[in-house]
mmCIF file of C-alpha atoms and ligand atoms in Angstrom:
data_model
loop_
_atom_site.group_PDB
_atom_site.id
_atom_site.type_symbol
_atom_site.label_atom_id
_atom_site.label_comp_id
_atom_site.label_asym_id
_atom_site.label_seq_id
_atom_site.Cartn_x
_atom_site.Cartn_y
_atom_site.Cartn_z
ATOM 1 C CA MET A 4 108.353 151.131 -16.413
ATOM 2 C CA ALA A 5 110.290 152.197 -13.348
ATOM 3 C CA LEU A 6 112.099 155.506 -13.487
ATOM 4 C CA SER A 7 115.750 155.193 -12.803
ATOM 5 C CA ALA A 8 117.207 158.104 -10.944
ATOM 6 C CA PRO A 9 120.333 159.759 -12.268
ATOM 7 C CA ALA A 10 123.368 159.572 -10.047
ATOM 8 C CA ASP A 11 122.831 163.119 -8.761
ATOM 9 C CA ALA A 12 119.100 162.711 -7.973
ATOM 10 C CA VAL A 13 117.990 163.515 -4.437
ATOM 11 C CA GLU A 14 116.486 160.414 -2.832
ATOM 12 C CA THR A 15 113.623 160.767 -0.386
ATOM 13 C CA ILE A 16 111.464 157.909 0.839
ATOM 14 C CA GLY A 17 112.267 155.816 -2.201
ATOM 15 C CA VAL A 18 111.003 158.351 -4.758
ATOM 16 C CA PRO A 19 113.621 159.639 -7.183
ATOM 17 C CA TYR A 20 113.531 163.388 -7.724
ATOM 18 C CA MET A 21 115.193 165.253 -10.538
ATOM 19 C CA ALA A 22 117.180 168.217 -9.336
ATOM 20 C CA PHE A 23 116.947 171.782 -10.676
ATOM 21 C CA PRO A 24 116.356 172.865 -13.434
ATOM 22 C CA THR A 25 114.061 169.897 -14.187
ATOM 23 C CA ASN A 26 112.396 170.258 -10.875
ATOM 24 C CA ARG A 27 111.016 173.635 -9.846
ATOM 25 C CA MET A 28 109.190 173.631 -6.518
ATOM 26 C CA ARG A 29 107.681 177.038 -7.257
ATOM 27 C CA ARG A 30 105.482 175.590 -10.047
ATOM 28 C CA LEU A 31 102.962 174.475 -7.458
ATOM 29 C CA ARG A 32 102.947 177.854 -5.710
ATOM 30 C CA THR A 33 101.979 180.024 -8.695
ATOM 31 C CA ASN A 34 98.557 181.098 -7.461
ATOM 32 C CA GLU A 35 96.099 180.447 -4.648
ATOM 33 C CA THR A 36 94.070 177.910 -6.631
ATOM 34 C CA MET A 37 97.180 175.846 -7.253
ATOM 35 C CA ARG A 38 98.239 176.200 -3.635
ATOM 36 C CA ARG A 39 94.798 175.048 -2.528
ATOM 37 C CA LEU A 40 95.090 171.952 -4.689
ATOM 38 C CA VAL A 41 98.337 170.812 -3.104
ATOM 39 C CA ARG A 42 97.697 172.035 0.460
ATOM 40 C CA GLU A 43 98.453 169.276 2.973
ATOM 41 C CA THR A 44 96.774 170.733 6.052
ATOM 42 C CA THR A 45 93.550 172.681 6.396
ATOM 43 C CA VAL A 46 91.724 174.082 9.393
ATOM 44 C CA SER A 47 87.953 173.810 9.339
ATOM 45 C CA PRO A 48 85.281 174.981 11.792
ATOM 46 C CA ASP A 49 84.779 171.270 12.589
ATOM 47 C CA ASP A 50 88.153 171.262 14.361
ATOM 48 C CA LEU A 51 87.374 174.078 16.751
ATOM 49 C CA VAL A 52 86.307 174.346 20.377
ATOM 50 C CA TYR A 53 85.438 177.767 21.829
ATOM 51 C CA PRO A 54 86.116 178.376 25.546
ATOM 52 C CA LEU A 55 83.577 180.507 27.439
ATOM 53 C CA PHE A 56 83.523 182.003 30.943
ATOM 54 C CA VAL A 57 80.327 181.999 32.969
ATOM 55 C CA ARG A 58 79.603 183.713 36.264
ATOM 56 C CA PRO A 59 76.427 184.187 38.308
ATOM 57 C CA GLY A 60 74.096 187.017 37.386
ATOM 58 C CA ARG A 61 71.663 188.151 34.737
ATOM 59 C CA LEU A 62 72.096 189.930 31.415
ATOM 60 C CA LEU A 63 75.832 189.961 31.931
ATOM 61 C CA LYS A 64 78.333 190.390 29.094
ATOM 62 C CA GLU A 65 81.430 192.031 30.515
ATOM 63 C CA PRO A 66 84.714 192.218 28.619
ATOM 64 C CA VAL A 67 87.523 190.221 30.238
ATOM 65 C CA ALA A 68 90.233 192.819 30.872
ATOM 66 C CA SER A 69 93.120 190.408 30.314
ATOM 67 C CA MET A 70 91.774 188.741 27.153
ATOM 68 C CA ALA A 71 90.839 190.693 24.017
ATOM 69 C CA GLY A 72 87.424 189.813 22.607
ATOM 70 C CA CYS A 73 86.506 187.524 25.532
ATOM 71 C CA TYR A 74 83.659 188.095 27.980
ATOM 72 C CA HIS A 75 82.221 187.012 31.277
ATOM 73 C CA PHE A 76 78.679 185.857 30.584
ATOM 74 C CA SER A 77 75.817 185.011 32.913
ATOM 75 C CA PRO A 78 73.938 181.751 32.223
ATOM 76 C CA ASP A 79 71.208 183.580 30.272
ATOM 77 C CA THR A 80 73.520 185.528 27.960
ATOM 78 C CA ILE A 81 75.917 182.626 27.474
ATOM 79 C CA ALA A 82 73.094 180.750 25.790
ATOM 80 C CA HIS A 83 72.903 183.462 23.122
ATOM 81 C CA GLU A 84 76.635 183.401 22.695
ATOM 82 C CA ALA A 85 76.543 179.616 22.331
ATOM 83 C CA ALA A 86 73.883 179.942 19.639
ATOM 84 C CA GLU A 87 76.184 182.281 17.731
ATOM 85 C CA VAL A 88 79.025 179.787 18.085
ATOM 86 C CA ALA A 89 76.821 176.955 16.813
ATOM 87 C CA ALA A 90 75.650 179.073 13.877
ATOM 88 C CA LEU A 91 79.292 179.511 12.843
ATOM 89 C CA GLY A 92 79.596 175.733 12.501
ATOM 90 C CA ILE A 93 81.750 175.265 15.598
ATOM 91 C CA PRO A 94 80.824 171.904 17.166
ATOM 92 C CA ALA A 95 81.648 172.574 20.816
ATOM 93 C CA VAL A 96 82.048 175.076 23.615
ATOM 94 C CA LEU A 97 84.221 174.557 26.700
ATOM 95 C CA LEU A 98 82.742 176.065 29.862
ATOM 96 C CA PHE A 99 84.705 177.605 32.725
ATOM 97 C CA GLY A 100 82.736 178.658 35.793
ATOM 98 C CA LEU A 101 83.411 181.439 38.274
ATOM 99 C CA PRO A 102 81.374 180.506 41.358
ATOM 100 C CA ALA A 103 79.254 182.813 43.520
ATOM 101 C CA LYS A 104 81.571 181.992 46.413
ATOM 102 C CA LYS A 105 84.695 179.955 47.017
ATOM 103 C CA ASP A 106 85.186 177.587 49.939
ATOM 104 C CA GLU A 107 87.567 174.930 51.247
ATOM 105 C CA LEU A 108 86.168 172.061 49.164
ATOM 106 C CA GLY A 109 84.990 174.050 46.180
ATOM 107 C CA SER A 110 81.465 172.871 46.925
ATOM 108 C CA GLU A 111 79.794 174.870 44.150
ATOM 109 C CA THR A 112 81.508 172.526 41.703
ATOM 110 C CA TRP A 113 78.832 169.904 42.350
ATOM 111 C CA ALA A 114 75.848 172.135 43.224
ATOM 112 C CA PRO A 115 72.898 171.242 40.955
ATOM 113 C CA ASP A 116 72.186 174.982 40.671
ATOM 114 C CA GLY A 117 75.868 175.931 40.329
ATOM 115 C CA VAL A 118 76.839 178.423 37.692
ATOM 116 C CA VAL A 119 78.102 175.857 35.158
ATOM 117 C CA GLN A 120 75.158 173.511 35.724
ATOM 118 C CA THR A 121 72.754 176.409 35.156
ATOM 119 C CA ALA A 122 74.618 177.497 32.044
ATOM 120 C CA ILE A 123 74.453 173.949 30.646
ATOM 121 C CA HIS A 124 70.637 173.923 31.000
ATOM 122 C CA GLN A 125 70.289 177.330 29.366
ATOM 123 C CA ILE A 126 72.603 176.467 26.469
ATOM 124 C CA ARG A 127 70.905 173.130 25.923
ATOM 125 C CA ASP A 128 67.507 174.850 25.638
ATOM 126 C CA VAL A 129 68.753 177.068 22.815
ATOM 127 C CA CYS A 130 71.296 174.756 21.109
ATOM 128 C CA PRO A 131 70.227 171.109 21.261
ATOM 129 C CA ASP A 132 73.080 169.904 19.043
ATOM 130 C CA LEU A 133 76.007 171.953 20.299
ATOM 131 C CA LEU A 134 78.470 169.842 22.278
ATOM 132 C CA ILE A 135 78.955 171.139 25.784
ATOM 133 C CA ILE A 136 82.352 170.404 27.284
ATOM 134 C CA THR A 137 82.972 171.401 30.887
ATOM 135 C CA ASP A 138 86.297 172.097 32.531
ATOM 136 C CA VAL A 139 86.610 169.951 35.639
ATOM 137 C CA CYS A 140 88.987 171.499 38.155
ATOM 138 C CA LEU A 141 88.843 173.031 41.608
ATOM 139 C CA CYS A 142 91.103 176.071 41.160
ATOM 140 C CA ALA A 143 88.379 178.661 40.479
ATOM 141 C CA TYR A 144 86.220 177.263 43.289
ATOM 142 C CA THR A 145 88.592 176.827 46.217
ATOM 143 C CA GLU A 146 89.949 179.502 48.539
ATOM 144 C CA THR A 147 93.495 178.327 47.841
ATOM 145 C CA GLY A 148 93.202 178.654 44.062
ATOM 146 C CA HIS A 149 94.807 175.223 43.689
ATOM 147 C CA CYS A 150 93.489 172.593 41.291
ATOM 148 C CA GLY A 151 93.235 170.028 44.081
ATOM 149 C CA PHE A 152 92.068 169.935 47.684
ATOM 150 C CA VAL A 153 94.684 171.371 50.032
ATOM 151 C CA LYS A 154 95.343 169.836 53.426
ATOM 152 C CA ASP A 155 98.076 171.205 55.718
ATOM 153 C CA GLY A 156 99.569 173.171 52.862
ATOM 154 C CA ARG A 157 99.800 170.153 50.533
ATOM 155 C CA ILE A 158 97.615 168.936 47.692
ATOM 156 C CA ASP A 159 95.788 165.777 48.781
ATOM 157 C CA ASN A 160 95.783 163.866 45.488
ATOM 158 C CA ASP A 161 93.268 161.112 46.205
ATOM 159 C CA ARG A 162 90.779 163.297 48.069
ATOM 160 C CA SER A 163 90.997 165.693 45.109
ATOM 161 C CA CYS A 164 90.080 162.872 42.713
ATOM 162 C CA ASP A 165 86.901 162.172 44.707
ATOM 163 C CA LEU A 166 85.887 165.839 44.605
ATOM 164 C CA LEU A 167 86.640 166.074 40.882
ATOM 165 C CA ALA A 168 84.547 162.967 40.230
ATOM 166 C CA LYS A 169 81.662 164.553 42.119
ATOM 167 C CA MET A 170 82.025 167.652 39.962
ATOM 168 C CA ALA A 171 82.143 165.617 36.739
ATOM 169 C CA VAL A 172 79.023 163.629 37.656
ATOM 170 C CA SER A 173 77.191 166.839 38.506
ATOM 171 C CA HIS A 174 78.091 168.290 35.094
ATOM 172 C CA ALA A 175 76.949 165.082 33.399
ATOM 173 C CA ARG A 176 73.635 165.231 35.270
ATOM 174 C CA ALA A 177 73.159 168.796 34.063
ATOM 175 C CA GLY A 178 73.720 167.575 30.504
ATOM 176 C CA ALA A 179 77.409 167.984 29.668
ATOM 177 C CA ASP A 180 78.472 165.842 26.689
ATOM 178 C CA ILE A 181 82.150 165.795 27.568
ATOM 179 C CA VAL A 182 83.906 166.470 30.870
ATOM 180 C CA ALA A 183 87.453 167.785 30.714
ATOM 181 C CA PRO A 184 89.569 167.368 33.860
ATOM 182 C CA SER A 185 92.353 169.968 33.858
ATOM 183 C CA ASP A 186 93.690 169.402 37.363
ATOM 184 C CA MET A 187 96.567 166.957 36.682
ATOM 185 C CA MET A 188 95.955 164.808 39.774
ATOM 186 C CA ASP A 189 97.167 161.222 39.408
ATOM 187 C CA GLY A 190 94.453 158.707 38.722
ATOM 188 C CA ARG A 191 91.585 161.131 38.281
ATOM 189 C CA ILE A 192 90.551 159.879 34.860
ATOM 190 C CA GLY A 193 89.918 156.398 36.247
ATOM 191 C CA VAL A 194 88.063 157.720 39.279
ATOM 192 C CA ILE A 195 85.920 160.017 37.123
ATOM 193 C CA ARG A 196 85.170 157.220 34.619
ATOM 194 C CA GLN A 197 84.030 154.917 37.403
ATOM 195 C CA ALA A 198 81.892 157.611 39.005
ATOM 196 C CA LEU A 199 80.235 158.489 35.693
ATOM 197 C CA ASP A 200 79.511 154.841 34.934
ATOM 198 C CA ALA A 201 78.178 154.221 38.445
ATOM 199 C CA ASP A 202 75.722 157.072 37.889
ATOM 200 C CA GLY A 203 74.629 155.729 34.511
ATOM 201 C CA PHE A 204 76.617 158.173 32.389
ATOM 202 C CA HIS A 205 78.340 155.561 30.234
ATOM 203 C CA GLU A 206 78.059 157.856 27.247
ATOM 204 C CA THR A 207 79.560 160.962 28.770
ATOM 205 C CA ALA A 208 83.005 161.286 27.234
ATOM 206 C CA ILE A 209 86.199 162.353 28.994
ATOM 207 C CA MET A 210 88.614 164.737 27.353
ATOM 208 C CA SER A 211 91.702 164.568 29.504
ATOM 209 C CA TYR A 212 94.130 167.445 29.880
ATOM 210 C CA ALA A 213 96.671 164.624 29.774
ATOM 211 C CA ALA A 214 99.921 166.479 29.170
ATOM 212 C CA LYS A 215 99.358 169.815 30.833
ATOM 213 C CA TYR A 216 102.457 171.822 31.581
ATOM 214 C CA ALA A 217 103.171 174.306 34.367
ATOM 215 C CA SER A 218 103.254 177.180 31.925
ATOM 216 C CA ALA A 219 103.734 180.933 32.081
ATOM 217 C CA PHE A 220 101.193 181.224 29.272
ATOM 218 C CA TYR A 221 98.142 180.774 31.533
ATOM 219 C CA GLY A 222 98.494 184.287 32.999
ATOM 220 C CA PRO A 223 95.603 186.037 31.194
ATOM 221 C CA PHE A 224 93.290 183.076 31.879
ATOM 222 C CA ARG A 225 93.966 183.125 35.616
ATOM 223 C CA ASP A 226 92.908 186.774 35.712
ATOM 224 C CA ALA A 227 89.798 185.888 33.697
ATOM 225 C CA ALA A 228 88.878 182.840 35.806
ATOM 226 C CA GLU A 229 90.071 184.374 39.093
ATOM 227 C CA SER A 230 91.919 181.130 39.680
ATOM 228 C CA SER A 231 95.485 182.063 40.624
ATOM 229 C CA PRO A 232 96.965 180.018 43.457
ATOM 230 C CA THR A 233 97.109 182.030 46.689
ATOM 231 C CA PHE A 234 100.362 180.311 47.715
ATOM 232 C CA GLY A 235 103.056 178.400 45.892
ATOM 233 C CA ASP A 236 102.580 177.380 42.274
ATOM 234 C CA ARG A 237 101.269 174.422 40.256
ATOM 235 C CA ARG A 238 104.576 172.682 39.659
ATOM 236 C CA THR A 239 103.862 169.750 41.986
ATOM 237 C CA TYR A 240 101.026 168.631 39.696
ATOM 238 C CA GLN A 241 101.446 170.239 36.274
ATOM 239 C CA MET A 242 104.325 169.023 34.131
ATOM 240 C CA ASP A 243 107.821 170.434 33.817
ATOM 241 C CA PRO A 244 108.072 172.105 30.372
ATOM 242 C CA ALA A 245 111.472 170.420 29.969
ATOM 243 C CA ASN A 246 109.930 166.941 29.629
ATOM 244 C CA SER A 247 108.357 165.151 26.692
ATOM 245 C CA ASP A 248 109.047 161.438 27.413
ATOM 246 C CA GLU A 249 107.063 162.021 30.593
ATOM 247 C CA ALA A 250 104.206 163.477 28.539
ATOM 248 C CA MET A 251 103.917 160.166 26.683
ATOM 249 C CA ARG A 252 103.645 158.352 30.018
ATOM 250 C CA GLU A 253 101.012 160.804 31.261
ATOM 251 C CA ILE A 254 98.961 160.269 28.103
ATOM 252 C CA ALA A 255 99.379 156.481 28.199
ATOM 253 C CA LEU A 256 98.086 156.386 31.781
ATOM 254 C CA ASP A 257 95.049 158.518 30.958
ATOM 255 C CA VAL A 258 94.260 156.333 27.952
ATOM 256 C CA GLU A 259 94.513 153.265 30.159
ATOM 257 C CA GLU A 260 92.206 154.868 32.725
ATOM 258 C CA GLY A 261 89.560 155.555 30.100
ATOM 259 C CA ALA A 262 90.170 158.933 28.447
ATOM 260 C CA ASP A 263 88.311 159.294 25.134
ATOM 261 C CA ILE A 264 90.218 162.350 23.933
ATOM 262 C CA VAL A 265 93.655 163.420 25.139
ATOM 263 C CA MET A 266 95.065 166.918 25.169
ATOM 264 C CA VAL A 267 98.400 168.653 25.069
ATOM 265 C CA LYS A 268 98.471 172.107 26.665
ATOM 266 C CA PRO A 269 99.779 174.731 25.922
ATOM 267 C CA ALA A 270 100.124 174.339 22.177
ATOM 268 C CA LEU A 271 102.646 176.567 20.417
ATOM 269 C CA CYS A 272 105.611 175.901 22.706
ATOM 270 C CA PHE A 273 104.753 172.175 22.728
ATOM 271 C CA LEU A 274 104.343 171.267 19.062
ATOM 272 C CA ASP A 275 106.913 168.507 19.444
ATOM 273 C CA VAL A 276 104.764 166.964 22.165
ATOM 274 C CA VAL A 277 101.695 167.185 19.925
ATOM 275 C CA TYR A 278 103.681 165.502 17.155
ATOM 276 C CA ARG A 279 104.970 162.727 19.406
ATOM 277 C CA ALA A 280 101.510 162.113 20.831
ATOM 278 C CA ARG A 281 100.123 161.855 17.295
ATOM 279 C CA GLN A 282 102.736 159.236 16.400
ATOM 280 C CA GLN A 283 102.196 157.221 19.545
ATOM 281 C CA PHE A 284 98.436 157.329 20.188
ATOM 282 C CA ASP A 285 95.511 156.770 17.885
ATOM 283 C CA LEU A 286 92.708 158.466 19.775
ATOM 284 C CA PRO A 287 91.522 162.004 19.055
ATOM 285 C CA LEU A 288 94.147 164.518 20.067
ATOM 286 C CA ALA A 289 93.359 168.050 21.220
ATOM 287 C CA ALA A 290 95.735 170.988 21.529
ATOM 288 C CA TYR A 291 94.849 173.928 23.770
ATOM 289 C CA PHE A 292 95.987 177.227 22.306
ATOM 290 C CA VAL A 293 96.061 178.959 25.692
ATOM 291 C CA SER A 294 95.314 182.492 26.818
ATOM 292 C CA GLY A 295 98.918 183.709 26.841
ATOM 293 C CA GLU A 296 99.533 182.416 23.333
ATOM 294 C CA TYR A 297 96.340 184.096 22.176
ATOM 295 C CA MET A 298 97.213 187.402 23.828
ATOM 296 C CA MET A 299 100.796 187.282 22.589
ATOM 297 C CA ILE A 300 99.454 187.429 19.046
ATOM 298 C CA HIS A 301 96.879 190.078 19.934
ATOM 299 C CA ALA A 302 99.477 192.260 21.624
ATOM 300 C CA ALA A 303 101.886 191.982 18.712
ATOM 301 C CA ALA A 304 99.107 192.811 16.251
ATOM 302 C CA ARG A 305 97.997 195.776 18.334
ATOM 303 C CA ALA A 306 101.565 197.035 18.332
ATOM 304 C CA GLY A 307 101.480 196.884 14.541
ATOM 305 C CA LEU A 308 104.095 194.130 14.425
ATOM 306 C CA LEU A 309 102.097 191.457 12.597
ATOM 307 C CA ASP A 310 98.808 190.740 10.894
ATOM 308 C CA LEU A 311 96.354 189.255 13.402
ATOM 309 C CA ASP A 312 94.400 187.088 10.958
ATOM 310 C CA GLN A 313 97.448 185.656 9.255
ATOM 311 C CA ALA A 314 99.230 184.947 12.530
ATOM 312 C CA MET A 315 96.081 183.267 13.847
ATOM 313 C CA MET A 316 95.650 180.996 10.825
ATOM 314 C CA GLU A 317 99.348 180.141 10.640
ATOM 315 C CA SER A 318 99.327 179.131 14.314
ATOM 316 C CA LEU A 319 96.153 177.059 14.052
ATOM 317 C CA THR A 320 97.459 175.374 10.905
ATOM 318 C CA ALA A 321 100.703 174.555 12.727
ATOM 319 C CA LEU A 322 98.765 172.717 15.427
ATOM 320 C CA LYS A 323 96.927 170.631 12.860
ATOM 321 C CA ARG A 324 100.093 169.980 10.897
ATOM 322 C CA ALA A 325 101.764 168.749 14.090
ATOM 323 C CA GLY A 326 98.919 166.263 14.463
ATOM 324 C CA ALA A 327 96.140 167.798 16.558
ATOM 325 C CA ASP A 328 92.568 166.920 15.560
ATOM 326 C CA ILE A 329 90.848 169.343 17.908
ATOM 327 C CA LEU A 330 91.916 172.952 18.417
ATOM 328 C CA ILE A 331 90.720 174.625 21.598
ATOM 329 C CA THR A 332 91.074 178.326 20.996
ATOM 330 C CA TYR A 333 89.764 181.788 21.875
ATOM 331 C CA PHE A 334 90.230 182.427 18.133
ATOM 332 C CA ALA A 335 87.562 179.842 17.258
ATOM 333 C CA LYS A 336 84.876 182.365 16.270
ATOM 334 C CA ASP A 337 87.325 184.535 14.325
ATOM 335 C CA ALA A 338 88.692 181.500 12.496
ATOM 336 C CA ALA A 339 85.233 180.097 11.750
ATOM 337 C CA LYS A 340 84.061 183.454 10.359
ATOM 338 C CA ARG A 341 86.657 183.114 7.620
ATOM 339 C CA PHE A 342 84.565 180.265 6.220
ATOM 340 C CA ARG A 343 81.404 182.389 5.904
HETATM 341 C C1 LIG B 416 92.447 175.295 35.303
HETATM 342 C C2 LIG B 416 92.798 175.700 33.925
HETATM 343 C C3 LIG B 416 93.767 176.619 33.504
HETATM 344 C C4 LIG B 416 93.609 176.742 32.134
HETATM 345 C C5 LIG B 416 92.591 175.876 31.761
HETATM 346 N N1 LIG B 416 92.128 175.228 32.877
HETATM 347 C C6 LIG B 416 94.732 177.440 34.254
HETATM 348 C C7 LIG B 416 95.740 176.839 35.129
HETATM 349 O O1 LIG B 416 96.043 175.650 35.065
HETATM 350 O O2 LIG B 416 96.245 177.609 35.937
HETATM 351 C C8 LIG B 416 94.403 177.657 31.246
HETATM 352 C C9 LIG B 416 93.738 178.059 29.977
HETATM 353 C C10 LIG B 416 94.370 179.209 29.284
HETATM 354 O O3 LIG B 416 95.397 179.767 29.709
HETATM 355 O O4 LIG B 416 93.814 179.596 28.260
HETATM 356 N N2 LIG B 416 93.195 174.303 35.862
#
């Protein structure tokens, strides 16, 4: 028998609701067990990716000054860290390399004994099942600090794509499971896909930083990765934070070119973009909770203004609620520890 709503019932999506006092929303909030039962969104260790910084050396574990709880590791120590990450149930790490030396082309990006390639081997020895994702970008490796190859003061888009493809193939050869281009050059996903396939790496996945904005929230990371541009800024390749229609076009192009996972970055200021991407695309969607967002919460907690753990979980939950499947975050270990 169908319920017939009284004249004053509130209608939502075809379901008739009785208004107060019949209906009391607080009934389902009475205790944590009840709240668990009706919770719509949960964060699990399965959702998390932990970014790690690696630089040349031995027995290195140096705190990153700009990022609380983060370290510069050498390839030997990063393997131990990765084992800890895997033991927490986190499926993947995302590697950022700081090369021994920078040059015009960023040639260490494709060196078989480069810092990331070496770290991949060392991690793989210790953690056979951990997914290794590598950031593919030139900014930490070039003298200019730009994400692409610079010629006469301008970013040469197509030449950059070739260099990025070389980098991606080199990471795949070292054993990366997923390559993640963060450079925002046009067409690089297609060029990288072709290069991987030509080298036999049909199964190496591409996680595209598809909608990456020119954001103020990358500040702490650029100190950590020593990747600040030495002139100008990144606004000729990264997106204008004012645009979200354009983000859908960026994502559509990367999907067409062969991206397996697409990303929106940063996360907290771009929840609407995450939500739109979720509505429009059906492949796995990642959100990158970037360094400035992470440190904003740390700084506020340190100042006694909010509870670090609660702010962390609320933020991560917001990303999932908006539609992200994969959360890339410096909080990954802290969040995963809550499940122990
Ligand atoms: C490199 C890159 C950046 C980040 C990830 N990859 C910095 C940038 O674009 O300047 C930022 C990550 C973070 O802030 O946590 N292209």
